[in-house]
Coordinates of C-alpha atoms in Angstrom, one line a residue:
M1 CA 281.5 102.4 0.4
R2 CA 280.7 100.0 -2.5
Q3 CA 279.3 100.4 -5.9
T4 CA 278.0 97.0 -6.9
S5 CA 275.6 96.8 -3.9
Y6 CA 272.6 99.1 -4.1
N7 CA 274.2 101.2 -6.8
R8 CA 276.6 102.9 -4.5
G9 CA 280.1 104.4 -5.1
G10 CA 283.3 102.6 -4.3
R11 CA 286.7 102.7 -2.9
G12 CA 290.0 102.2 -4.7
H13 CA 292.1 99.0 -4.8
S14 CA 295.5 98.3 -3.5
G15 CA 298.6 100.3 -4.3
A16 CA 301.9 100.7 -2.7
N17 CA 301.6 102.8 0.5
R18 CA 298.0 103.7 -0.3
F19 CA 295.0 103.6 1.9
S20 CA 293.1 100.7 0.3
N21 CA 289.9 98.7 0.5
S22 CA 291.5 96.0 -1.6
A23 CA 290.5 92.5 -0.4
S24 CA 293.4 90.7 -2.0
T25 CA 294.8 88.8 1.0
G26 CA 297.5 86.6 -0.3
T27 CA 296.2 83.3 -1.6
T28 CA 292.8 83.3 0.2
P29 CA 290.2 82.4 -2.5
L30 CA 286.8 84.0 -2.9
A31 CA 284.5 81.7 -1.0
P32 CA 281.1 80.6 -2.5
D33 CA 278.0 82.5 -1.2
R34 CA 276.6 81.4 2.0
D35 CA 273.0 80.3 2.3
I36 CA 270.9 82.9 4.1
M37 CA 269.3 80.1 6.1
E38 CA 272.5 78.4 7.2
G39 CA 272.5 77.5 10.9
L40 CA 268.8 78.5 11.4
V41 CA 265.8 76.4 12.4
P42 CA 263.7 76.2 9.2
T43 CA 260.4 77.4 10.8
A44 CA 260.0 81.0 11.6
L45 CA 259.1 82.0 15.1
Q46 CA 257.2 85.0 14.0
T47 CA 256.9 87.7 11.3
I48 CA 257.6 91.3 12.0
G49 CA 255.3 93.6 10.0
I50 CA 256.0 97.1 8.8
P51 CA 254.3 99.5 11.3
T52 CA 251.3 100.9 9.5
T53 CA 250.5 103.6 12.1
V54 CA 252.8 105.5 14.4
K55 CA 251.3 106.9 17.5
S56 CA 253.8 109.7 18.0
A57 CA 253.7 112.6 15.5
Q58 CA 257.1 113.6 16.8
N59 CA 259.7 113.8 14.0
V60 CA 262.6 111.3 14.3
T61 CA 265.8 113.1 15.2
I62 CA 269.3 112.3 16.4
S63 CA 270.6 114.1 19.5
S64 CA 273.5 113.8 22.0
L65 CA 275.9 112.7 19.3
Q66 CA 279.3 111.6 20.6
S67 CA 282.3 109.9 19.0
V68 CA 283.3 107.0 21.2
G69 CA 286.0 105.2 19.2
S70 CA 287.6 104.5 15.9
Y71 CA 290.0 102.1 14.2
N72 CA 291.6 101.0 10.9
W73 CA 292.0 97.5 9.7
T74 CA 295.5 96.6 8.3
K75 CA 296.7 94.3 5.6
N76 CA 298.2 91.9 8.2
S77 CA 297.3 88.2 7.7
S78 CA 296.2 88.0 11.4
P79 CA 293.4 90.3 12.5
T80 CA 295.1 93.7 13.4
I81 CA 293.6 97.1 14.0
I82 CA 295.1 100.5 14.5
V83 CA 293.5 102.6 17.2
P84 CA 292.5 105.4 16.9
G85 CA 293.6 105.1 13.3
S86 CA 292.6 107.8 10.8
P87 CA 290.5 108.2 7.7
A88 CA 292.2 108.8 4.4
E89 CA 292.7 112.6 3.7
W90 CA 290.8 114.3 1.0
Q91 CA 293.2 116.0 -1.4
N92 CA 290.7 118.3 -3.2
K93 CA 292.3 117.7 -6.6
A94 CA 291.3 120.0 -9.5
T95 CA 289.0 118.3 -12.0
P96 CA 289.1 116.8 -14.6
Y97 CA 291.3 113.8 -13.9
Q98 CA 291.2 110.2 -15.1
V99 CA 291.1 107.1 -12.9
P100 CA 291.3 103.4 -14.0
A101 CA 288.3 101.1 -13.6
D102 CA 287.9 99.0 -10.5
T103 CA 289.2 95.5 -10.9
G104 CA 290.1 92.7 -8.4
L105 CA 288.8 91.8 -5.0
F106 CA 287.3 94.3 -2.6
F107 CA 285.7 94.1 0.8
I108 CA 281.9 94.1 1.4
D109 CA 282.2 93.5 5.1
Q110 CA 285.8 93.7 6.4
N111 CA 284.8 93.0 10.0
G112 CA 283.0 89.9 8.9
F113 CA 285.9 88.7 6.8
R114 CA 288.6 89.3 9.5
M115 CA 286.6 88.4 12.6
P116 CA 283.7 86.1 11.3
S117 CA 282.8 84.7 14.7
A118 CA 282.9 88.0 16.6
V119 CA 282.1 90.9 14.2
L120 CA 281.5 93.3 17.0
L121 CA 284.8 92.6 18.9
P122 CA 286.8 95.3 17.1
L123 CA 284.1 97.8 18.0
I124 CA 284.3 96.8 21.7
T125 CA 288.1 96.8 21.7
A126 CA 288.4 100.2 20.0
V127 CA 285.9 101.9 22.3
D128 CA 287.8 100.4 25.3
A129 CA 291.1 101.7 24.0
T130 CA 289.8 105.1 23.1
H131 CA 288.2 105.4 26.6
E132 CA 291.5 104.5 28.2
A133 CA 293.4 107.0 26.0
S134 CA 291.1 109.8 27.3
G135 CA 292.7 109.4 30.7
S136 CA 289.8 107.8 32.5
P137 CA 291.0 105.8 35.5
A138 CA 288.3 103.2 35.0
A139 CA 287.4 100.9 32.1
F140 CA 284.5 101.8 29.8
D141 CA 281.3 101.0 31.6
W142 CA 279.3 98.9 29.1
A143 CA 276.5 98.2 31.7
G144 CA 276.3 101.8 32.8
A145 CA 276.2 103.1 29.2
N146 CA 272.7 101.7 28.9
F147 CA 272.8 101.2 25.2
D148 CA 269.5 99.9 23.7
F149 CA 271.2 98.8 20.5
I150 CA 274.8 98.2 19.3
T151 CA 274.7 97.9 15.5
D152 CA 276.4 98.6 12.2
R153 CA 274.9 101.5 10.2
N154 CA 274.5 98.8 7.5
G155 CA 271.8 97.1 9.6
L156 CA 269.8 100.2 10.0
R157 CA 270.0 100.9 6.3
K158 CA 268.8 97.4 5.5
L159 CA 265.8 97.8 7.8
M160 CA 265.0 101.1 6.1
R161 CA 265.0 99.4 2.7
W162 CA 262.6 96.8 4.1
I163 CA 260.3 99.6 5.2
D164 CA 260.6 101.6 2.0
G165 CA 260.2 98.5 -0.1
A166 CA 256.5 98.3 0.6
N167 CA 256.0 101.7 -1.1
R168 CA 258.4 101.3 -4.1
D169 CA 257.4 102.1 -7.6
A170 CA 256.1 99.3 -9.8
D171 CA 259.2 99.4 -12.0
S172 CA 261.6 99.5 -9.0
D173 CA 263.5 96.4 -7.9
P174 CA 262.4 95.0 -4.6
P175 CA 264.9 95.2 -1.6
K176 CA 267.6 92.6 -1.6
E177 CA 267.2 89.8 1.0
F178 CA 269.2 90.3 4.1
R179 CA 270.0 88.7 7.5
I180 CA 270.9 90.2 10.9
D181 CA 271.9 88.0 13.8
T182 CA 270.9 89.3 17.2
Q183 CA 271.9 88.6 20.8
L184 CA 271.1 90.2 24.2
A185 CA 273.9 91.5 26.3
G186 CA 272.6 92.7 29.6
R187 CA 269.9 95.1 28.5
T188 CA 271.6 95.8 25.1
V189 CA 270.5 94.3 21.9
L190 CA 273.5 93.4 19.7
L191 CA 272.8 93.4 15.9
N192 CA 275.5 91.5 14.1
R193 CA 276.0 92.1 10.4
W194 CA 275.7 89.0 8.2
E195 CA 276.6 88.8 4.5
K196 CA 276.4 86.1 1.9
R197 CA 280.0 87.1 1.0
T198 CA 282.4 89.4 2.7
R199 CA 284.4 90.2 -0.5
E200 CA 283.5 90.7 -4.1
N201 CA 285.3 90.6 -7.4
L202 CA 285.0 93.7 -9.6
S203 CA 285.7 93.4 -13.3
G204 CA 286.1 96.9 -14.6
Y205 CA 282.5 98.3 -14.8
T206 CA 282.8 100.8 -11.8
Y207 CA 285.3 103.5 -10.8
G208 CA 284.4 104.4 -7.3
F209 CA 287.1 102.6 -5.4
N210 CA 289.8 103.9 -7.7
F211 CA 288.3 107.4 -7.5
E212 CA 288.8 107.3 -3.7
K213 CA 292.4 106.0 -4.2
A214 CA 293.2 108.8 -6.6
S215 CA 291.5 111.5 -4.5
T216 CA 292.8 110.8 -1.0
D217 CA 296.1 110.1 0.7
P218 CA 296.6 107.8 3.7
A219 CA 297.2 109.5 7.1
I220 CA 300.6 109.1 8.7
G221 CA 300.7 105.8 10.6
C222 CA 297.9 104.3 8.5
E223 CA 299.7 103.7 5.2
D224 CA 299.0 100.0 5.5
S225 CA 295.3 100.5 6.3
T226 CA 292.4 98.8 4.5
G227 CA 289.6 100.8 5.9
H228 CA 288.7 103.2 8.7
H229 CA 285.7 102.5 11.0
R230 CA 284.2 104.9 13.6
M231 CA 281.7 104.4 16.4
V232 CA 279.2 107.1 17.5
S233 CA 276.6 107.0 20.3
Y234 CA 273.4 109.0 20.1
D235 CA 269.8 109.3 21.1
L236 CA 267.3 108.2 18.5
N237 CA 264.0 109.5 19.9
G238 CA 264.5 107.8 23.2
L239 CA 266.6 104.8 22.0
K240 CA 270.3 105.0 23.0
M241 CA 272.3 103.8 20.0
L242 CA 275.9 102.8 19.4
V243 CA 276.5 102.7 15.7
R244 CA 279.6 101.6 13.8
F245 CA 280.2 102.8 10.2
E246 CA 283.0 103.0 7.6
V247 CA 284.5 106.4 6.8
D248 CA 285.6 107.2 3.3
A249 CA 287.7 110.3 4.0
C250 CA 288.2 113.4 6.1
I251 CA 288.9 117.0 5.3
P252 CA 292.4 117.8 6.8
A253 CA 291.8 121.5 7.1
A254 CA 288.6 121.0 9.0
A255 CA 290.3 118.6 11.3
K256 CA 293.1 121.0 12.1
A257 CA 290.8 124.0 12.5
S258 CA 288.9 122.2 15.2
A259 CA 292.0 121.6 17.4
K260 CA 291.5 124.5 19.8
K261 CA 288.4 123.5 21.7
K262 CA 288.4 122.5 25.3
V263 CA 288.4 118.7 26.2
Q264 CA 285.3 117.7 28.0
S265 CA 284.4 114.3 26.5
I266 CA 285.8 111.6 24.3
D267 CA 284.5 113.6 21.3
D268 CA 286.1 116.7 22.6
L269 CA 289.3 114.7 23.0
A270 CA 289.1 113.9 19.3
T271 CA 288.6 117.5 18.5
S272 CA 291.4 118.8 20.7
L273 CA 293.9 116.3 19.4
A274 CA 292.8 116.6 15.7
G275 CA 295.7 116.0 13.4
V276 CA 298.1 114.8 16.2
N277 CA 299.9 111.7 14.9
L278 CA 300.7 109.2 17.7
A279 CA 303.5 107.6 15.8
S280 CA 305.4 110.9 15.6
R281 CA 305.2 111.2 19.3
G282 CA 306.9 107.8 19.8
V283 CA 304.0 106.0 21.5
S284 CA 303.1 103.4 18.8
T285 CA 302.6 100.1 20.7
S286 CA 300.7 96.9 20.1
T287 CA 298.8 94.4 22.2
T288 CA 296.8 91.2 21.5
N289 CA 293.4 90.6 23.0
N290 CA 291.0 87.8 22.1
G291 CA 292.9 87.0 18.9
L292 CA 292.8 90.7 17.8
T293 CA 296.1 92.7 17.7
V294 CA 295.8 96.4 18.5
I295 CA 298.4 98.9 17.3
S296 CA 298.3 102.3 19.0
D297 CA 298.8 104.7 16.1
G298 CA 297.1 107.2 13.8
A299 CA 295.6 110.6 14.3
I300 CA 292.4 111.4 16.3
I301 CA 290.1 113.2 13.9
P302 CA 286.9 115.1 14.9
H303 CA 283.6 114.0 13.6
T304 CA 283.0 117.4 11.9
S305 CA 285.6 116.6 9.2
L306 CA 284.2 113.2 8.0
V307 CA 283.2 112.8 4.4
E308 CA 281.1 110.3 2.5
L309 CA 282.3 109.8 -1.1
T310 CA 279.9 108.7 -3.9
T311 CA 280.4 108.4 -7.7
R312 CA 278.0 108.5 -10.5
T313 CA 278.2 108.6 -14.3
E314 CA 277.2 111.8 -16.1
R315 CA 274.1 110.0 -17.4
R316 CA 273.0 108.9 -13.9
A317 CA 274.0 111.8 -11.7
A318 CA 270.8 113.7 -12.2
E319 CA 268.9 110.6 -11.0
F320 CA 270.8 110.3 -7.8
D321 CA 268.6 108.4 -5.3
W322 CA 268.6 110.4 -2.1
K323 CA 265.9 108.2 -0.6
D324 CA 268.5 105.4 -0.5
A325 CA 271.6 107.5 0.1
Y326 CA 270.4 109.9 2.8
P327 CA 270.0 107.2 5.6
Q328 CA 273.7 106.5 5.1
L329 CA 274.5 110.0 6.2
F330 CA 271.7 110.3 8.8
F331 CA 272.5 107.1 10.8
S332 CA 276.1 108.0 11.1
Q333 CA 275.6 111.8 11.1
T334 CA 278.4 112.1 8.5
P335 CA 278.5 115.9 8.0
H336 CA 279.9 116.0 4.4
H337 CA 278.7 114.3 1.2
F338 CA 280.8 114.6 -2.0
L339 CA 279.2 113.4 -5.3
A340 CA 281.8 112.9 -8.0
V341 CA 280.6 112.7 -11.6
H342 CA 282.5 111.0 -14.4
D343 CA 282.4 109.7 -18.0
R344 CA 284.2 106.4 -18.2
G345 CA 286.5 107.3 -15.4
R346 CA 287.2 110.9 -16.4
F347 CA 286.0 112.8 -13.3
T348 CA 284.7 116.3 -14.3
S349 CA 283.0 117.6 -11.1
V350 CA 282.6 117.0 -7.4
T351 CA 279.4 118.4 -5.8
K352 CA 279.8 119.0 -2.1
R353 CA 276.9 119.1 0.3
T354 CA 276.6 119.1 4.1
L355 CA 274.1 117.2 6.2
E356 CA 272.7 120.6 7.4
S357 CA 272.2 122.0 3.9
S358 CA 268.7 123.0 2.9
D359 CA 268.4 120.3 0.2
L360 CA 269.4 117.5 2.5
Q361 CA 267.1 118.8 5.3
A362 CA 264.3 118.7 2.8
V363 CA 265.2 115.0 2.1
Q364 CA 265.1 114.3 5.9
H365 CA 261.7 115.9 6.1
A366 CA 260.3 113.8 3.2
M367 CA 261.7 110.7 4.8
Q368 CA 260.0 111.2 8.2
P369 CA 257.2 108.7 7.6
S370 CA 259.8 106.0 6.9
L371 CA 262.0 107.0 9.8
K372 CA 259.0 106.9 12.2
K373 CA 258.2 103.4 11.0
L374 CA 261.8 102.4 11.6
R375 CA 261.8 103.8 15.1
A376 CA 258.6 101.8 15.9
A377 CA 260.1 98.7 14.3
L378 CA 263.2 98.9 16.5
D379 CA 260.9 98.9 19.5
T380 CA 259.4 95.7 18.2
I381 CA 262.7 94.1 17.5
R382 CA 264.0 95.0 20.9
D383 CA 260.9 93.5 22.6
V384 CA 261.3 90.2 20.7
V385 CA 265.0 89.9 21.6
V386 CA 264.6 90.9 25.2
K387 CA 261.7 88.5 25.6
N388 CA 263.9 85.6 24.6
G389 CA 266.6 86.5 27.1
Q390 CA 270.3 86.1 27.4
R391 CA 270.3 82.6 26.0
G392 CA 268.2 83.5 23.0
R393 CA 269.9 83.3 19.6
L394 CA 267.5 85.0 17.2
T395 CA 268.0 86.0 13.6
L396 CA 266.1 88.5 11.4
V397 CA 265.7 87.3 7.8
Y398 CA 264.2 89.5 5.1
R399 CA 263.2 87.6 2.0
D400 CA 260.1 87.3 -0.3
G401 CA 258.8 90.6 1.1
K402 CA 258.7 89.5 4.7
L403 CA 260.9 90.1 7.8
E404 CA 260.8 86.9 9.9
V405 CA 262.4 85.9 13.1
F406 CA 264.3 82.5 13.3
Q407 CA 266.0 80.6 16.0
R408 CA 269.7 79.7 15.4
T409 CA 270.6 76.1 15.9
S410 CA 273.9 77.0 17.7
S411 CA 274.1 78.6 21.1
A412 CA 277.5 80.1 20.3
S413 CA 277.9 83.7 21.5
C414 CA 278.9 86.6 19.3
L415 CA 281.3 87.9 21.9
P416 CA 283.6 86.2 24.5
D417 CA 281.9 85.5 27.8
H418 CA 284.1 87.9 29.8
I419 CA 283.1 90.8 27.5
L420 CA 279.4 89.9 27.8
A421 CA 279.7 90.0 31.5
R422 CA 280.7 93.6 31.4
F423 CA 277.1 94.4 30.1
E424 CA 275.6 93.0 33.4
S425 CA 274.9 95.6 36.0

């Protein structure tokens, strides 16, 4: 969660033994912004238009939700994740309390910073490890899973902003330009996140990162963590999606209360083992795979306990933009949203909502026209990528009000060949 991009809230910076999104990694300097057209053939192959009509009147909904894996990044200088890891735990502190302003380096895209040539590799690795931990005798079947898309939630939000940008108010800023690199793996379209910069330098104008630091505690086994990511699969009106997203916090009581259900799936495994810390059971181990070190540690937390944290000043709280914020909850099905209000870092209230609350259901209803256009646009994107085949290296670029498709100049793959082979039936 970031505050400088799209006016969002943020996560706190580094402290001793604190769950932290700090991007201060030794002497690594902040690199200059990348050119959005780097590595692309200059001439666009085609333009993808915003769907103007949607044949189906069916509302866009998410069904068959399952948690399929999770991990935490660590502060190690070499890429290292903790699986299953655990989100920071919400402490439910009484207001008011003061937090310092955000200063220093923070992550925009930690996966892109730590694994720039294979941003989806931690996702694949964590799903494999979670599947193995569930007791299955066979490896996760990526071909048999029949995913239509594997993507970060961030990519879906950017596509929504492209769609909604056509209907913005005259005094509203246009959507920021973005890029998404695509590749076909078997029948699955991989959407790889691309950012001009993977870290940003904050200079004391926001408080969101330090609010999270002050309001949560790291889970046992994740004290050296710099961010928790989770993967969920679901059906989006006929498209089978695997979506990765970052988790701000979890409600410890909700996690423990869910621990009595019967184990029938990976998500039920998370529920039944909620709050169980692997390190305390003496099974913390580490392995290295494709340049990524995996530490087995943390606590398996059920999806029902996850929280999205957002901060706003007292002046701006009443103008909270649910049109931009709601897709963040929807595309990850994050069940809890906490909006913390402050005056110069003095937090005075936290408004708690659930995804199923009447006010958020009303937001979802109001957003159906945009969601229907997104669903249709995903069909178009999938058709374009599939048409170009396994060797195709296509990139989506949104700029100057247009979403265009470009060919990359390099044939480099976004995943190792032996992993791509697992998507072939």
